[in-house]
Coordinates of C-alpha atoms in Angstrom, one line a residue:
M1 CA 0.0 0.0 0.0
G2 CA 3.0 2.3 0.4
K3 CA 2.2 5.9 1.5
L4 CA -1.5 5.8 0.6
L5 CA -4.2 5.9 3.3
K6 CA -6.8 3.2 2.6
P7 CA -9.4 1.8 5.0
N8 CA -10.4 -1.9 5.4
R9 CA -13.6 -1.4 3.5
E10 CA -14.3 1.0 0.7
V11 CA -15.9 4.3 1.8
G12 CA -18.1 6.7 -0.2
I13 CA -20.2 9.8 0.1
I14 CA -23.9 9.1 0.6
G15 CA -24.9 12.7 1.0
Y16 CA -23.4 16.2 0.6
G17 CA -24.5 19.7 0.9
A18 CA -23.1 23.2 0.9
Y19 CA -24.1 26.6 2.2
V20 CA -22.9 30.1 1.4
P21 CA -24.3 33.3 3.1
M22 CA -26.3 35.6 0.9
Y23 CA -24.5 38.9 1.6
R24 CA -21.5 40.0 -0.5
I25 CA -19.0 42.8 -0.6
K26 CA -17.1 43.7 -3.7
A27 CA -13.3 43.9 -3.5
E28 CA -13.4 47.3 -5.0
E29 CA -15.5 48.5 -2.1
I30 CA -12.9 47.3 0.4
G31 CA -10.3 48.9 -1.9
R32 CA -12.1 52.2 -1.9
V33 CA -11.9 52.4 1.9
W34 CA -8.2 51.5 2.1
G35 CA -6.9 53.1 -1.1
V36 CA -6.1 49.8 -2.9
S37 CA -6.8 49.4 -6.7
S38 CA -5.7 45.8 -7.5
F39 CA -7.6 42.8 -6.0
P40 CA -7.0 39.0 -5.7
I41 CA -10.7 38.3 -6.1
Q42 CA -13.8 40.0 -7.4
E43 CA -16.1 39.8 -4.4
K44 CA -16.6 37.7 -1.2
S45 CA -19.4 36.3 1.0
V46 CA -20.2 37.9 4.3
P47 CA -22.1 36.2 7.1
G48 CA -25.4 37.8 8.2
L49 CA -25.8 39.2 11.7
D50 CA -27.5 35.9 12.7
E51 CA -25.0 33.6 11.0
D52 CA -21.9 31.9 12.4
T53 CA -19.9 28.7 11.8
I54 CA -22.6 26.7 13.6
T55 CA -25.5 28.0 11.5
I56 CA -23.5 27.5 8.3
G57 CA -22.7 23.9 9.4
I58 CA -26.4 23.2 10.2
E59 CA -27.6 24.4 6.8
A60 CA -24.9 22.3 5.0
A61 CA -25.7 19.3 7.2
R62 CA -29.4 19.5 6.5
N63 CA -28.7 19.6 2.7
A64 CA -26.4 16.6 3.1
L65 CA -29.1 14.7 4.9
K66 CA -31.7 15.4 2.1
R67 CA -29.4 13.8 -0.4
A68 CA -28.3 10.9 1.9
K69 CA -32.0 9.9 2.6
I70 CA -31.1 8.4 5.9
D71 CA -32.4 8.7 9.5
P72 CA -30.0 11.2 11.3
K73 CA -30.0 8.8 14.3
L74 CA -27.9 6.5 12.2
I75 CA -25.0 9.0 12.1
R76 CA -22.4 7.9 14.7
A77 CA -20.1 10.9 14.3
V78 CA -20.5 14.7 13.6
W79 CA -17.1 16.3 13.2
L80 CA -16.7 20.0 12.4
G81 CA -13.5 21.4 10.9
T82 CA -13.2 25.2 11.5
E83 CA -10.9 27.9 12.8
S84 CA -13.7 30.3 13.7
K85 CA -16.0 28.4 16.1
P86 CA -18.2 30.7 18.2
Y87 CA -17.0 29.3 21.5
A88 CA -13.4 29.1 22.7
V89 CA -14.5 26.3 25.1
K90 CA -17.7 24.4 24.1
P91 CA -17.9 22.1 21.0
S92 CA -19.8 23.3 18.0
G93 CA -20.3 19.8 16.7
T94 CA -22.7 19.0 19.5
V95 CA -25.0 21.9 18.5
I96 CA -25.0 20.8 14.9
A97 CA -25.7 17.2 15.9
A98 CA -28.6 18.2 18.0
A99 CA -30.0 20.5 15.4
I100 CA -30.2 17.8 12.8
G101 CA -31.6 15.2 15.2
A102 CA -28.5 13.0 15.5
T103 CA -28.0 13.1 19.3
P104 CA -27.2 11.4 21.6
D105 CA -25.7 8.1 20.3
L106 CA -22.7 9.6 18.5
N107 CA -19.2 11.0 18.7
A108 CA -18.9 14.8 18.2
A109 CA -15.8 17.0 18.1
D110 CA -14.3 20.1 16.5
F111 CA -11.2 19.7 14.4
E112 CA -8.6 22.4 13.9
F113 CA -5.8 22.6 11.3
A114 CA -6.2 26.1 9.8
C115 CA -7.9 25.8 6.3
K116 CA -7.6 22.0 6.1
A117 CA -9.6 21.2 9.2
G118 CA -12.6 20.1 7.0
T119 CA -10.6 17.5 5.2
E120 CA -9.0 16.4 8.5
A121 CA -12.6 15.6 9.5
I122 CA -13.1 13.8 6.2
Q123 CA -10.0 11.7 6.8
A124 CA -11.2 10.8 10.3
A125 CA -14.6 9.9 9.0
I126 CA -13.1 7.6 6.3
G127 CA -11.2 5.8 9.0
F128 CA -14.3 5.6 11.3
V129 CA -16.5 4.1 8.6
G130 CA -13.7 2.2 6.9
S131 CA -12.8 0.4 10.1
E132 CA -16.5 -0.7 10.5
M133 CA -16.8 1.2 13.8
A134 CA -19.8 3.0 12.2
D135 CA -21.8 2.9 9.0
Y136 CA -22.3 6.7 8.8
A137 CA -20.2 9.7 9.8
M138 CA -20.6 13.3 9.0
A139 CA -17.6 15.6 8.3
I140 CA -18.1 19.4 7.9
G141 CA -15.8 22.2 6.9
A142 CA -17.1 25.7 7.6
D143 CA -15.7 29.1 8.6
T144 CA -16.5 32.7 9.1
S145 CA -12.9 33.7 8.6
Q146 CA -11.3 36.9 9.9
G147 CA -9.1 39.6 8.3
R148 CA -7.6 42.6 10.1
P149 CA -9.0 45.9 8.7
G150 CA -6.8 47.0 5.8
D151 CA -4.8 43.7 5.7
H152 CA -4.5 41.7 2.5
L153 CA -6.6 39.0 4.1
E154 CA -9.6 41.3 4.3
F155 CA -10.1 41.1 0.6
T156 CA -10.5 37.3 0.7
A157 CA -11.5 36.1 4.2
A158 CA -15.1 34.9 3.6
A159 CA -17.8 32.6 5.0
G160 CA -19.3 29.3 3.9
G161 CA -19.1 25.6 4.3
A162 CA -20.1 22.1 3.2
A163 CA -21.0 18.8 4.9
Y164 CA -20.4 15.2 3.7
I165 CA -22.0 12.1 5.1
L166 CA -19.7 9.1 4.6
A167 CA -20.9 5.5 4.4
P168 CA -19.7 2.1 3.1
K169 CA -19.4 2.2 -0.7
S170 CA -22.7 1.0 -2.3
S171 CA -25.2 1.8 -5.1
E172 CA -26.5 4.6 -2.8
T173 CA -23.2 6.5 -2.5
V174 CA -22.7 9.3 -5.0
A175 CA -19.0 8.9 -5.1
Y176 CA -16.3 6.8 -3.4
F177 CA -12.7 7.4 -2.2
E178 CA -10.1 5.4 -4.1
A179 CA -7.4 6.5 -1.7
S180 CA -6.0 9.5 0.2
Y181 CA -2.7 10.9 1.3
S182 CA -1.6 13.5 3.8
Y183 CA 1.5 15.6 3.8
V184 CA 2.5 17.8 6.8
T185 CA 5.5 20.0 7.7
D186 CA 6.1 22.5 10.5
T187 CA 5.8 25.7 8.4
P188 CA 4.8 28.9 10.4
D189 CA 3.2 30.8 7.6
F190 CA -0.1 31.8 9.3
W191 CA -1.1 31.9 12.9
R192 CA -3.3 33.5 15.5
R193 CA -2.3 33.4 19.2
Q194 CA -4.7 33.1 22.2
H195 CA -6.8 36.2 22.7
E196 CA -5.9 37.7 19.4
H197 CA -8.9 38.6 17.2
Y198 CA -7.1 38.6 13.8
P199 CA -4.5 36.2 12.4
R200 CA -1.0 37.1 11.3
H201 CA 0.8 35.8 8.3
G202 CA 4.2 35.7 6.7
N203 CA 3.1 37.6 3.6
R204 CA 4.9 36.0 0.5
F205 CA 6.3 33.3 2.8
T206 CA 2.8 31.8 2.7
G207 CA 3.3 30.9 -1.0
E208 CA 6.3 28.8 -2.1
P209 CA 7.3 27.1 1.2
A210 CA 3.7 26.7 2.5
Y211 CA 0.9 26.4 0.0
F212 CA 2.8 25.2 -3.1
H213 CA 5.2 22.9 -1.2
Q214 CA 2.3 21.0 0.5
I215 CA -0.2 21.0 -2.3
I216 CA 2.3 19.9 -5.0
N217 CA 3.9 17.1 -2.8
A218 CA 0.5 15.8 -1.7
A219 CA -0.9 15.7 -5.2
K220 CA 2.2 14.2 -6.8
T221 CA 2.5 11.5 -4.2
L222 CA -1.1 10.5 -4.5
M223 CA -0.9 10.3 -8.2
E224 CA 2.4 8.4 -8.2
E225 CA 1.2 5.9 -5.6
L226 CA -2.0 5.3 -7.6
D227 CA 0.0 5.2 -10.9
Y228 CA -2.2 8.0 -12.3
S229 CA -1.3 11.0 -14.4
P230 CA -3.2 14.3 -14.6
S231 CA -5.1 12.9 -17.7
D232 CA -6.8 10.3 -15.4
F233 CA -8.7 13.1 -13.6
D234 CA -11.7 14.9 -15.0
Y235 CA -11.7 17.6 -12.3
A236 CA -9.3 19.0 -9.8
V237 CA -10.2 21.1 -6.7
F238 CA -7.4 22.7 -4.8
H239 CA -7.5 24.9 -1.7
Q240 CA -8.3 28.4 -3.0
P241 CA -7.1 31.4 -0.9
N242 CA -7.4 33.3 -4.2
V243 CA -7.8 32.6 -7.9
K244 CA -4.1 32.6 -8.8
F245 CA -2.7 30.0 -6.4
P246 CA -4.9 27.0 -7.4
L247 CA -4.4 27.8 -11.1
T248 CA -0.7 28.0 -10.6
A249 CA -0.6 24.7 -8.7
A250 CA -2.6 23.1 -11.6
K251 CA -0.1 24.4 -14.1
I252 CA 2.8 23.0 -12.1
L253 CA 1.1 19.6 -12.0
G254 CA 0.2 19.7 -15.7
I255 CA -3.5 19.9 -15.1
P256 CA -5.5 22.1 -17.6
K257 CA -7.3 25.0 -16.0
E258 CA -10.6 23.7 -17.6
K259 CA -10.5 20.9 -15.1
V260 CA -10.0 23.4 -12.2
L261 CA -12.5 26.2 -13.1
P262 CA -15.8 24.3 -12.2
G263 CA -14.7 24.0 -8.6
L264 CA -12.8 27.3 -8.3
L265 CA -15.3 29.6 -6.5
S266 CA -13.0 31.9 -4.5
G267 CA -13.1 34.6 -7.1
I268 CA -16.8 35.2 -6.4
I269 CA -17.3 34.0 -2.8
G270 CA -13.8 34.4 -1.3
N271 CA -11.7 32.1 0.7
T272 CA -14.0 30.1 3.0
Y273 CA -11.0 28.5 4.7
S274 CA -12.0 25.1 6.2
G275 CA -14.9 25.1 3.8
A276 CA -13.0 26.1 0.6
T277 CA -12.2 22.7 -1.0
L278 CA -15.4 21.1 0.4
V279 CA -17.6 23.7 -1.2
G280 CA -15.5 23.4 -4.4
V281 CA -16.0 19.7 -4.6
S282 CA -19.7 20.0 -3.9
A283 CA -20.0 22.3 -6.9
V284 CA -18.2 19.7 -9.0
L285 CA -20.5 16.9 -7.7
D286 CA -23.5 19.0 -8.8
I287 CA -22.4 18.7 -12.5
A288 CA -20.1 15.6 -12.7
K289 CA -21.1 12.5 -14.5
P290 CA -20.8 8.9 -13.3
G291 CA -17.3 7.6 -13.8
D292 CA -15.7 11.0 -13.5
R293 CA -12.6 11.1 -11.3
I294 CA -11.9 14.1 -9.0
L295 CA -8.5 15.1 -7.6
W296 CA -9.2 16.9 -4.3
V297 CA -6.3 18.6 -2.5
S298 CA -6.7 20.8 0.6
F299 CA -4.2 23.0 2.3
G300 CA -3.9 24.3 5.9
S301 CA -1.4 26.7 7.2
G302 CA 1.1 25.4 9.7
A303 CA 1.2 23.4 7.3
G304 CA -0.2 20.5 5.4
S305 CA -2.4 19.1 2.7
D306 CA -4.8 16.2 2.3
A307 CA -5.2 14.7 -1.2
F308 CA -8.0 12.4 -2.3
S309 CA -9.0 10.6 -5.4
L310 CA -12.8 10.5 -5.7
V311 CA -14.8 8.6 -8.3
V312 CA -18.3 9.7 -9.1
Q313 CA -21.1 7.0 -9.1
D314 CA -24.4 6.5 -10.8
A315 CA -26.4 7.7 -7.7
I316 CA -25.3 11.2 -8.3
E317 CA -27.9 11.6 -11.1
E318 CA -30.8 11.0 -8.7
K319 CA -29.4 12.7 -5.6
R320 CA -28.0 15.9 -6.8
D321 CA -31.4 17.5 -7.2
L322 CA -32.7 16.6 -3.7
A323 CA -31.2 19.7 -2.1
P324 CA -30.1 23.2 -3.3
K325 CA -27.0 23.1 -5.4
T326 CA -23.9 25.0 -4.5
M327 CA -24.3 27.5 -7.4
D328 CA -27.8 28.3 -6.1
Y329 CA -26.2 29.7 -3.0
V330 CA -23.4 31.4 -4.9
N331 CA -25.8 33.1 -7.3
R332 CA -28.1 34.2 -4.4
K333 CA -26.6 37.5 -3.4
K334 CA -27.2 40.9 -1.8
Y335 CA -24.4 43.5 -1.9
I336 CA -23.5 45.6 1.1
D337 CA -21.1 48.5 1.6
Y338 CA -18.1 48.6 3.9
A339 CA -20.0 50.1 6.8
L340 CA -22.5 47.3 6.8
Y341 CA -19.8 44.8 6.3
A342 CA -17.9 46.2 9.3
K343 CA -21.1 45.9 11.3
H344 CA -21.7 42.3 10.2
R345 CA -18.2 41.3 11.0
G346 CA -17.9 43.2 14.3
K347 CA -14.9 45.2 13.1
Y348 CA -14.0 47.9 15.6
I349 CA -11.3 50.0 14.1
M350 CA -9.2 51.7 16.8

């Protein structure tokens, strides 16, 4: 088996769902306030005054349940990956589990690994289901990410998330995991200390030694171990802090941008951090055909990447229309100005 991560029994996705808040702010509006004229994205999502990581997770989880068509009581784990949970001490996963009717016979926890916390939860769920400890486990990646006023991050830090219910591979699963691989190094490119409201980052240091090093090594190792080439994949979804980075990663790996664009949403909803690749993959599942293979590579600062090979199954044709599609949320928008944005995000500029 080498370096690949494979469970004892094959695991698939029986239900998936995404959620993106309705409010948007254009990058040029942020630039107007701070005197900036070039932007990494076009616009980004902003959570409403009554929205946080928990409410985003609940909406995504409910959509996943609609597609899974299972009793929520059968779910034996609800794991939320996030770096912006509402409580410093109190799990968010328990609130989501209760809201969808999954409690009390389950495991619940919050995962943290910067922007790849969602795929950490996916990896754990594959192991939970693949080891036969459970038949159903839910993994969620969601964030209402923060950016210091005037910082580069303020143009991209956004809100959104997606939920995946994993189960043993069957005719009911919409896609199954062929294998996965995780690559991790100690790279201090992005961090937020206790009691700090906004994260700090190493500016350009976040690129080559952090994002690209982890993404490229994870993707290459997965393909080499599976004896695949870029031509074996119909779609590729990379972590997307902006538009440029994932397209550059694809170019380095020899993947045409046409395979990346369907899942590249950061230009119009921003960087949803732990939700970024999960939302991107959900958008691809909304349009993919049975037999399509998806390369899925996350990235989290600190730093590491999870890479997956996902194969779409016949059940996608029936299940994709059972819940709102990802682009339904992306296209549902209401623009706000910087003053309202600052109010929504609780930004108090001293």
